[in-house]
Short mmCIF file of C-alpha atoms in Angstrom, two decimals:
data_model
loop_
_atom_site.label_atom_id
_atom_site.label_comp_id
_atom_site.label_asym_id
_atom_site.label_seq_id
_atom_site.Cartn_x
_atom_site.Cartn_y
_atom_site.Cartn_z
CA MET A 1 -37.04 23.43 72.23
CA ILE A 2 -37.18 21.65 69.18
CA ALA A 3 -35.62 21.63 66.05
CA ASN A 4 -37.20 23.44 63.30
CA ALA A 5 -36.70 22.08 59.57
CA ASP A 6 -32.92 23.03 59.04
CA GLY A 7 -32.32 21.31 62.32
CA ALA A 8 -31.75 25.34 63.78
CA LEU A 9 -33.68 25.22 67.74
CA GLU A 10 -37.21 26.81 68.32
CA ARG A 11 -39.07 27.80 71.57
CA ARG A 12 -42.49 26.27 71.58
CA ASP A 13 -45.11 28.08 74.23
CA GLY A 14 -46.46 25.34 76.52
CA VAL A 15 -42.63 23.29 76.72
CA ASP A 16 -41.09 22.76 80.38
CA MET A 17 -37.38 23.75 79.50
CA LYS A 18 -36.19 21.89 82.56
CA ASN A 19 -36.68 18.76 80.92
CA VAL A 20 -36.08 19.31 77.42
CA LYS A 21 -33.11 17.53 75.46
CA ARG A 22 -32.20 19.41 72.83
CA THR A 23 -30.36 18.31 69.60
CA ILE A 24 -26.90 19.69 69.16
CA ARG A 25 -26.76 22.42 65.90
CA LEU A 26 -23.43 24.53 65.89
CA GLY A 27 -23.12 25.18 62.26
CA ALA A 28 -19.92 23.64 60.18
CA LEU A 29 -16.26 24.84 60.43
CA GLY A 30 -14.30 21.35 60.20
CA VAL A 31 -11.28 20.17 62.03
CA ALA A 32 -9.24 22.83 60.98
CA GLY A 33 -11.68 25.21 63.39
CA ILE A 34 -9.62 23.47 66.41
CA LEU A 35 -6.32 25.76 65.00
CA ALA A 36 -8.24 28.38 66.63
CA LEU A 37 -8.24 27.06 70.54
CA GLY A 38 -5.20 27.89 71.18
CA ALA A 39 -5.79 31.48 70.78
CA CYS A 40 -9.19 31.28 71.78
CA SER A 41 -9.32 29.09 74.87
CA GLN A 42 -11.03 30.09 78.15
CA GLY A 43 -8.34 28.87 80.73
CA SER A 44 -8.50 26.34 83.19
CA ALA A 45 -11.85 26.38 84.84
CA ASP A 46 -13.15 27.54 88.24
CA THR A 47 -13.21 24.69 89.97
CA ASP A 48 -14.81 25.80 93.53
CA ALA A 49 -18.15 23.83 94.58
CA ASP A 50 -21.32 25.10 92.60
CA GLU A 51 -24.20 26.85 94.20
CA GLY A 52 -27.75 26.77 93.38
CA ASP A 53 -29.16 25.13 90.44
CA VAL A 54 -27.07 24.95 87.82
CA THR A 55 -27.88 23.63 84.20
CA ILE A 56 -24.90 22.19 81.88
CA ARG A 57 -24.48 20.66 78.24
CA PHE A 58 -23.40 16.99 77.33
CA ALA A 59 -22.73 16.20 74.04
CA TRP A 60 -22.06 12.65 71.73
CA TRP A 61 -22.58 11.31 68.29
CA GLY A 62 -24.85 8.74 67.82
CA ASN A 63 -27.86 7.66 66.66
CA ASP A 64 -31.72 7.95 68.08
CA GLU A 65 -31.15 4.55 69.86
CA ARG A 66 -28.18 5.97 71.71
CA ALA A 67 -29.87 9.02 72.25
CA GLU A 68 -33.19 7.52 74.09
CA ILE A 69 -30.86 5.39 76.69
CA THR A 70 -28.31 8.15 77.25
CA ASN A 71 -30.80 10.64 77.99
CA ALA A 72 -32.69 8.30 80.39
CA ALA A 73 -29.22 7.68 82.47
CA VAL A 74 -29.31 11.80 82.69
CA ASP A 75 -33.08 11.64 83.73
CA ALA A 76 -31.66 8.97 86.26
CA PHE A 77 -29.01 11.43 87.35
CA GLU A 78 -31.02 14.28 87.62
CA ALA A 79 -33.26 12.64 89.71
CA ALA A 80 -30.31 11.86 92.38
CA ASN A 81 -28.81 15.62 91.61
CA PRO A 82 -32.17 17.69 91.53
CA ASP A 83 -29.80 20.84 91.34
CA ILE A 84 -28.49 19.97 88.27
CA THR A 85 -30.46 20.51 84.85
CA VAL A 86 -28.59 18.48 81.80
CA GLU A 87 -29.41 19.74 78.03
CA THR A 88 -28.15 16.96 76.02
CA GLU A 89 -27.10 17.71 72.16
CA PHE A 90 -26.14 14.55 69.62
CA ILE A 91 -25.72 14.15 66.01
CA ASP A 92 -24.09 11.57 63.82
CA PHE A 93 -20.38 11.04 64.02
CA ASN A 94 -19.54 12.15 60.25
CA SER A 95 -20.70 15.68 61.78
CA TYR A 96 -19.89 15.79 65.08
CA PHE A 97 -16.38 16.94 65.45
CA ASP A 98 -16.66 19.36 62.58
CA ARG A 99 -19.26 21.46 64.54
CA LEU A 100 -17.91 20.62 67.86
CA ALA A 101 -14.69 22.25 66.69
CA THR A 102 -17.09 25.59 65.32
CA ALA A 103 -18.56 25.60 69.19
CA THR A 104 -15.23 25.15 70.55
CA ALA A 105 -13.08 27.93 68.65
CA GLY A 106 -16.30 30.36 69.40
CA GLY A 107 -16.31 29.65 73.25
CA ASP A 108 -19.49 27.70 73.14
CA ALA A 109 -18.34 24.21 73.96
CA PRO A 110 -20.51 22.03 75.93
CA ASP A 111 -19.76 21.33 79.52
CA VAL A 112 -19.39 17.61 78.76
CA ILE A 113 -17.80 16.23 75.72
CA THR A 114 -17.57 12.99 74.33
CA MET A 115 -14.22 12.51 72.59
CA GLY A 116 -12.67 9.40 70.89
CA GLY A 117 -9.24 8.73 68.37
CA ALA A 118 -6.68 11.32 68.72
CA TYR A 119 -9.37 14.23 69.70
CA PRO A 120 -8.98 14.19 72.83
CA ARG A 121 -4.55 15.38 72.29
CA GLU A 122 -5.34 17.52 69.78
CA TYR A 123 -8.21 19.34 72.71
CA GLY A 124 -6.40 19.31 75.57
CA ASP A 125 -3.14 20.28 74.01
CA ARG A 126 -4.55 23.29 72.75
CA GLY A 127 -6.04 24.14 76.46
CA ALA A 128 -9.56 23.33 75.60
CA LEU A 129 -9.93 20.43 78.16
CA LEU A 130 -10.39 20.26 81.89
CA ASP A 131 -6.89 18.44 83.52
CA LEU A 132 -9.66 16.24 85.89
CA ALA A 133 -7.51 16.56 89.11
CA GLU A 134 -8.76 19.85 89.30
CA VAL A 135 -12.21 17.63 89.97
CA SER A 136 -11.14 15.19 92.15
CA GLN A 137 -13.57 15.32 94.90
CA TRP A 138 -16.40 15.02 92.56
CA LEU A 139 -14.92 12.44 90.11
CA ASP A 140 -13.58 9.38 91.45
CA LEU A 141 -11.06 7.43 88.88
CA SER A 142 -9.64 5.49 91.31
CA VAL A 143 -12.67 2.90 90.69
CA LEU A 144 -11.45 2.57 87.00
CA ASP A 145 -8.94 -0.32 85.44
CA GLU A 146 -5.68 1.55 85.22
CA SER A 147 -4.86 0.26 81.44
CA ALA A 148 -8.25 1.91 80.58
CA LEU A 149 -7.40 5.17 81.82
CA ALA A 150 -4.72 5.40 80.18
CA ASN A 151 -6.20 5.84 77.08
CA GLY A 152 -7.09 9.59 78.53
CA TYR A 153 -3.68 10.63 79.99
CA PHE A 154 -1.48 12.27 77.57
CA SER A 155 1.07 15.38 78.35
CA GLU A 156 1.31 14.34 81.93
CA THR A 157 -2.43 15.14 82.24
CA GLN A 158 -5.90 13.37 82.82
CA TYR A 159 -8.07 14.49 80.57
CA GLY A 160 -10.09 11.86 79.85
CA VAL A 161 -12.66 9.20 81.55
CA PRO A 162 -12.97 5.73 79.07
CA THR A 163 -16.84 4.59 78.92
CA GLY A 164 -15.67 1.38 78.11
CA ALA A 165 -13.41 -0.83 76.75
CA ASN A 166 -13.46 -2.33 72.47
CA THR A 167 -11.09 -3.52 70.52
CA PHE A 168 -10.40 -3.75 66.72
CA GLY A 169 -10.67 -7.33 65.47
CA ALA A 170 -12.29 -9.56 62.88
CA ILE A 171 -15.94 -10.29 62.10
CA ILE A 172 -16.95 -13.21 60.73
CA ASN A 173 -20.09 -14.40 59.81
CA ARG A 174 -20.82 -18.02 60.40
CA ASP A 175 -23.71 -18.54 58.27
CA ILE A 176 -22.16 -17.55 54.81
CA PHE A 177 -19.40 -19.85 55.77
CA GLU A 178 -21.53 -22.68 56.13
CA GLU A 179 -23.63 -21.68 52.95
CA ALA A 180 -20.53 -21.94 51.34
CA GLY A 181 -19.45 -25.42 52.78
CA ILE A 182 -15.57 -23.64 53.79
CA ALA A 183 -14.05 -23.93 57.14
CA LEU A 184 -14.10 -21.11 59.54
CA PRO A 185 -10.38 -19.96 59.59
CA ASP A 186 -8.31 -20.67 62.45
CA GLU A 187 -7.83 -17.64 64.18
CA GLU A 188 -4.59 -18.67 65.91
CA SER A 189 -2.65 -19.11 62.66
CA TRP A 190 -4.57 -17.39 59.97
CA THR A 191 -1.88 -15.06 57.54
CA TRP A 192 -3.30 -12.51 55.24
CA ASP A 193 -2.72 -14.08 52.10
CA GLU A 194 -4.81 -16.97 53.80
CA PHE A 195 -7.53 -14.66 54.20
CA ALA A 196 -7.28 -13.14 50.88
CA ASP A 197 -7.77 -16.98 49.23
CA LEU A 198 -10.89 -17.51 51.78
CA ALA A 199 -12.23 -14.33 50.62
CA VAL A 200 -11.83 -15.70 46.98
CA GLN A 201 -13.22 -19.15 47.82
CA LEU A 202 -16.25 -17.39 49.46
CA SER A 203 -17.40 -15.03 46.66
CA ASP A 204 -17.05 -17.87 44.19
CA ALA A 205 -19.32 -20.33 46.55
CA THR A 206 -21.72 -17.93 46.89
CA ASP A 207 -24.48 -15.63 44.81
CA SER A 208 -23.59 -12.85 43.29
CA ASP A 209 -24.56 -10.44 45.90
CA THR A 210 -22.60 -11.61 48.42
CA TYR A 211 -18.81 -11.00 48.93
CA GLY A 212 -16.19 -13.16 51.02
CA ALA A 213 -14.75 -10.11 52.30
CA GLU A 214 -15.94 -6.27 52.85
CA ASP A 215 -12.95 -3.82 51.53
CA PRO A 216 -10.57 -4.09 54.57
CA THR A 217 -8.82 -0.58 54.42
CA ALA A 218 -9.26 2.00 57.42
CA ALA A 219 -6.73 3.92 59.32
CA ASP A 220 -7.45 1.37 62.23
CA MET A 221 -6.69 -1.35 59.86
CA LEU A 222 -3.25 0.44 59.13
CA ASP A 223 -2.35 0.75 62.57
CA ALA A 224 -3.06 -3.17 63.59
CA TYR A 225 -1.44 -4.38 60.15
CA LEU A 226 1.78 -2.16 60.97
CA TYR A 227 1.74 -3.38 64.32
CA GLN A 228 1.98 -6.86 63.11
CA ARG A 229 4.98 -6.29 60.36
CA THR A 230 7.03 -3.76 62.20
CA GLY A 231 6.31 -3.72 65.85
CA GLN A 232 5.20 -0.45 65.52
CA GLY A 233 1.59 1.21 64.70
CA LEU A 234 1.17 4.61 63.20
CA TYR A 235 2.75 6.89 65.08
CA THR A 236 5.61 6.72 67.63
CA GLU A 237 5.63 8.21 71.42
CA ASP A 238 6.90 11.45 70.32
CA GLY A 239 4.08 12.20 67.80
CA THR A 240 5.69 10.97 64.63
CA LEU A 241 4.84 8.69 61.68
CA ALA A 242 5.93 5.22 61.63
CA ALA A 243 4.78 3.61 58.86
CA PRO A 244 7.20 2.76 55.98
CA ALA A 245 6.19 3.82 52.76
CA GLU A 246 6.91 0.20 51.61
CA VAL A 247 4.52 -1.42 53.93
CA ILE A 248 1.76 1.01 52.93
CA THR A 249 2.20 -0.35 49.46
CA ASP A 250 2.19 -3.84 50.66
CA TRP A 251 -1.37 -3.28 52.14
CA PHE A 252 -2.62 -1.61 49.00
CA THR A 253 -1.59 -4.32 46.80
CA LEU A 254 -3.16 -6.57 48.87
CA THR A 255 -6.87 -4.82 48.13
CA THR A 256 -6.08 -4.18 45.05
CA GLN A 257 -5.77 -7.83 44.55
CA LEU A 258 -8.63 -8.54 46.09
CA ARG A 259 -10.98 -6.67 44.23
CA ASP A 260 -9.37 -7.91 40.78
CA THR A 261 -10.24 -11.32 41.86
CA GLY A 262 -13.49 -10.60 43.58
CA GLY A 263 -12.70 -11.54 46.83
CA THR A 264 -13.93 -7.86 47.87
CA PRO A 265 -16.95 -5.63 46.04
CA SER A 266 -15.88 -3.40 42.71
CA ALA A 267 -14.76 -0.01 43.35
CA SER A 268 -18.02 1.80 42.75
CA LEU A 269 -19.98 -0.53 45.66
CA THR A 270 -16.75 0.18 48.47
CA SER A 271 -16.87 3.81 47.51
CA GLU A 272 -20.60 3.89 47.88
CA LEU A 273 -20.40 2.14 51.31
CA SER A 274 -17.61 4.16 52.82
CA THR A 275 -20.03 6.73 53.33
CA GLN A 276 -22.41 4.55 55.00
CA THR A 277 -21.32 4.83 58.10
CA ALA A 278 -24.42 2.64 60.25
CA PRO A 279 -23.35 -0.92 60.81
CA GLU A 280 -26.68 -2.12 59.40
CA GLN A 281 -26.00 -0.11 56.26
CA SER A 282 -22.61 -2.04 55.64
CA LEU A 283 -22.54 -5.67 53.68
CA LEU A 284 -22.04 -7.16 56.94
CA GLY A 285 -25.27 -5.72 58.85
CA GLN A 286 -27.05 -6.93 55.52
CA GLY A 287 -25.39 -10.62 55.38
CA ARG A 288 -23.91 -9.55 52.17
CA ALA A 289 -19.94 -10.46 53.45
CA ALA A 290 -18.74 -13.45 54.90
CA ILE A 291 -15.36 -11.68 56.53
CA GLY A 292 -15.23 -7.88 57.75
CA PHE A 293 -13.09 -6.10 60.19
CA GLY A 294 -14.02 -3.17 62.68
CA TRP A 295 -15.02 -2.56 66.35
CA SER A 296 -16.12 -5.22 68.59
CA ASN A 297 -18.78 -3.26 69.91
CA SER A 298 -20.09 -3.24 66.50
CA ILE A 299 -21.35 -6.94 67.10
CA GLY A 300 -24.66 -6.21 68.45
CA ALA A 301 -25.75 -4.15 65.87
CA LEU A 302 -24.09 -6.46 63.13
CA ARG A 303 -25.86 -9.19 64.24
CA ASP A 304 -29.43 -7.55 64.88
CA ALA A 305 -29.46 -6.32 61.22
CA SER A 306 -28.31 -9.03 59.64
CA GLY A 307 -30.21 -12.03 61.33
CA ASP A 308 -26.75 -13.79 61.07
CA ASP A 309 -24.56 -15.67 63.23
CA ILE A 310 -21.97 -12.96 63.27
CA VAL A 311 -18.76 -13.58 65.99
CA LEU A 312 -16.17 -11.91 66.54
CA ALA A 313 -12.30 -13.44 66.07
CA ARG A 314 -8.93 -12.19 66.15
CA LEU A 315 -6.82 -10.41 62.84
CA PRO A 316 -5.59 -12.42 60.35
CA GLY A 317 -1.73 -12.43 60.67
CA ASP A 318 -1.85 -11.61 64.33
CA THR A 319 0.35 -14.16 65.80
CA GLY A 320 3.86 -13.39 63.81
CA GLU A 321 7.04 -12.29 65.37
CA HIS A 322 5.83 -8.49 66.50
CA GLY A 323 2.87 -9.75 68.79
CA SER A 324 -0.36 -8.93 68.26
CA GLY A 325 -1.38 -6.07 66.34
CA MET A 326 -4.69 -5.87 68.55
CA TRP A 327 -5.07 -3.44 71.58
CA LEU A 328 -7.66 -2.47 73.71
CA GLN A 329 -9.05 1.38 73.54
CA ALA A 330 -11.48 3.31 75.07
CA SER A 331 -14.47 2.88 73.06
CA GLN A 332 -15.30 6.80 74.01
CA LEU A 333 -13.62 9.50 76.57
CA TYR A 334 -16.01 11.84 78.26
CA THR A 335 -13.74 15.27 78.86
CA ILE A 336 -14.77 18.39 80.36
CA SER A 337 -14.61 21.71 78.64
CA SER A 338 -11.39 23.84 80.10
CA GLY A 339 -14.43 26.87 79.75
CA THR A 340 -17.33 25.38 81.89
CA GLU A 341 -18.79 27.51 84.23
CA HIS A 342 -20.17 24.26 86.61
CA PRO A 343 -16.72 22.23 86.61
CA GLU A 344 -18.35 20.51 89.59
CA ALA A 345 -21.31 19.46 87.74
CA ALA A 346 -19.79 18.29 84.69
CA ALA A 347 -17.46 15.94 86.86
CA ARG A 348 -21.04 14.30 88.89
CA LEU A 349 -22.32 14.05 85.76
CA VAL A 350 -19.31 12.01 84.53
CA ASP A 351 -18.88 10.11 87.76
CA PHE A 352 -22.19 9.12 87.79
CA LEU A 353 -22.34 7.67 83.77
CA VAL A 354 -18.91 5.65 84.76
CA GLY A 355 -19.56 4.98 88.21
CA SER A 356 -23.32 4.19 88.84
CA THR A 357 -25.56 1.08 88.90
CA GLU A 358 -28.30 3.63 87.95
CA ALA A 359 -26.97 4.53 84.72
CA ALA A 360 -25.53 1.17 84.15
CA GLU A 361 -29.05 -0.02 83.82
CA HIS A 362 -29.88 2.12 80.36
CA ILE A 363 -26.56 2.53 79.07
CA GLY A 364 -24.92 -1.22 79.66
CA THR A 365 -22.44 -1.61 77.02
CA ASP A 366 -23.45 0.71 74.36
CA ARG A 367 -20.29 2.61 74.59
CA GLY A 368 -18.09 -0.41 75.35
CA ILE A 369 -17.06 -3.06 78.25
CA PRO A 370 -17.45 -0.70 80.86
CA SER A 371 -14.11 0.06 82.68
CA ASN A 372 -15.44 -0.02 86.18
CA PRO A 373 -15.17 -3.77 87.85
CA GLU A 374 -18.14 -2.93 89.93
CA ILE A 375 -20.27 -2.07 86.72
CA ARG A 376 -19.34 -5.20 84.65
CA GLU A 377 -19.59 -7.00 87.87
CA PHE A 378 -23.31 -5.81 88.16
CA LEU A 379 -24.26 -6.05 84.31
CA ALA A 380 -22.85 -9.66 84.33
CA ALA A 381 -25.07 -10.37 87.64
CA GLU A 382 -27.89 -8.85 85.76
CA GLY A 383 -27.42 -11.19 82.98
CA LEU A 384 -26.17 -10.25 79.59
CA GLU A 385 -28.16 -10.72 76.31
CA GLU A 386 -26.61 -12.99 73.87
CA ASN A 387 -24.59 -10.31 71.85
CA THR A 388 -23.41 -8.88 74.95
CA GLN A 389 -21.89 -12.03 76.06
CA ILE A 390 -20.35 -12.43 72.95
CA GLU A 391 -18.56 -9.03 73.29
CA PHE A 392 -17.73 -9.67 76.62
CA ASP A 393 -16.21 -13.27 76.25
CA PHE A 394 -13.74 -11.85 73.06
CA ILE A 395 -13.10 -8.39 75.29
CA GLU A 396 -12.11 -10.97 78.15
CA ARG A 397 -10.29 -13.44 75.69
CA VAL A 398 -8.11 -10.56 73.76
CA SER A 399 -7.25 -8.67 76.92
CA GLY A 400 -4.72 -12.09 77.93
CA PHE A 401 -2.54 -11.67 74.82
CA VAL A 402 -2.76 -8.69 74.15
CA ASP A 403 0.57 -6.26 75.22
CA GLY A 404 -1.12 -3.05 76.37
CA HIS A 405 0.75 -0.74 73.70
CA PHE A 406 -1.19 2.06 73.06
CA VAL A 407 -0.53 5.41 71.17
CA ILE A 408 -2.42 8.33 70.81
CA GLY A 409 -2.33 10.15 67.90
CA PRO A 410 -0.89 13.57 67.50
CA THR A 411 -2.33 16.78 66.96
CA GLY A 412 -3.67 16.44 62.98
CA SER A 413 -3.46 12.40 63.31
CA THR A 414 -7.46 13.03 62.85
CA GLU A 415 -6.67 13.55 59.17
CA THR A 416 -5.38 10.14 58.35
CA ALA A 417 -8.43 8.51 58.17
CA LEU A 418 -9.27 11.04 55.71
CA ILE A 419 -5.98 10.40 54.06
CA VAL A 420 -6.64 6.90 53.72
CA ASP A 421 -10.26 6.90 52.54
CA ARG A 422 -9.15 8.96 49.86
CA LEU A 423 -6.22 7.37 48.66
CA ASN A 424 -8.36 3.86 48.64
CA ASP A 425 -11.02 5.19 46.45
CA GLN A 426 -7.97 6.40 43.86
CA ILE A 427 -6.71 2.97 44.39
CA LEU A 428 -9.68 0.89 43.67
CA PHE A 429 -10.41 3.33 40.77
CA GLU A 430 -6.78 2.61 39.26
CA GLN A 431 -6.46 6.80 39.41
CA ILE A 432 -3.05 5.90 41.04
CA THR A 433 -1.23 2.26 41.78
CA PRO A 434 -0.40 0.98 45.69
CA GLU A 435 3.52 2.03 45.19
CA GLN A 436 2.57 6.14 44.62
CA ALA A 437 -0.34 5.62 47.55
CA GLY A 438 2.35 4.02 49.45
CA GLN A 439 4.45 7.25 49.31
CA GLN A 440 1.97 9.60 49.37
CA PHE A 441 0.26 8.00 52.81
CA VAL A 442 3.61 8.81 54.19
CA ASP A 443 3.97 12.56 52.67
CA GLU A 444 0.20 13.29 53.40
CA VAL A 445 -0.13 12.00 57.17
CA THR A 446 3.74 13.77 57.93
CA ALA A 447 2.69 17.31 56.65
CA ALA A 448 -0.82 16.72 58.74
CA ILE A 449 1.25 15.87 62.12
CA SER A 450 3.81 18.41 61.80
#
């Protein structure tokens, strides 16, 4: 079975179907398709033990490199579990959740589903995910860090298993700082005003193709900025929006000034880059920005793509009165469909992926720093390459001062990132003012999560 020209699946004679990994092809409906889940959910899975040979499906988002290492881990699982065949499915992040919504609403969800962000709550609260307590005899969660497990626990139910820890922080290209003759920021004290000044200085001291900073606007960035300013991120524990319009206005005022002073790229370049999600496509990945913001597990890809000395640092403004705006978050979560016909096989696969050294040998830290201490020790003993060591060290340092705050976004909050991107484009192209954007953000996100 291979993909034809439009991505649909075809069977070709002579192919050994037992070992084929097939590429996801689920159609397109959009996040709105999840709304149908409440009506069409197949309910709780039959958690009796599987008997005989079974086939399950495992889906994730990513590129060909991730597919190669994941399929290698799956091959190891199949070798250890010859009664289980795993068909794997993957697609790029931008398309993944739209197509997953289509499949789930149609009763054709994969057995093991990779989740992230607010999606676990959206799917779990609508009955599309299995309560993992039902498969505890095959899935041992006691070996994982308790703080990491909290990422998959909501509505008094454990729905997800963290693949690894991750954090959102500042990303610094030390080579560009050295080229510009400008000292690195002191991450223990730098403020957002100092960041803005640095961005302008760096742009002025380098060639016209290099910028002091990438445009920093993103939903994750606003979450951290709000926590720094107010002591509360985007959402409250009871699922309401916690963002004051005036703080969102302050953020967009900052980014507008950065655009106007040349600290960040033009509106057209920022808008173009916003549609290119691969690390190597970013200004950081091209070695054309001195400062950016993103997730710690992107550091290896950025260093490899740029060839530059890129490191991780605390966010500006992170030592204010409300404490750190940074947090440890599951990079991704493995979940099991409530409609799976093979809960034992699905649970055994998840247990293998997060708890076996055989899987760790292939996956490593691709899905974050492992949440299983034994796996972390195994990887460290095996020896970490330089990029991974940088991430390991940063996660260890961050874990010493973050206060553990973590609120999973309520149902509808997956729209927030789209709202932020659209408003940011309108601001950058001077179609609306920061004040208008602040109020529109509050109004639109409130409507989305109501």
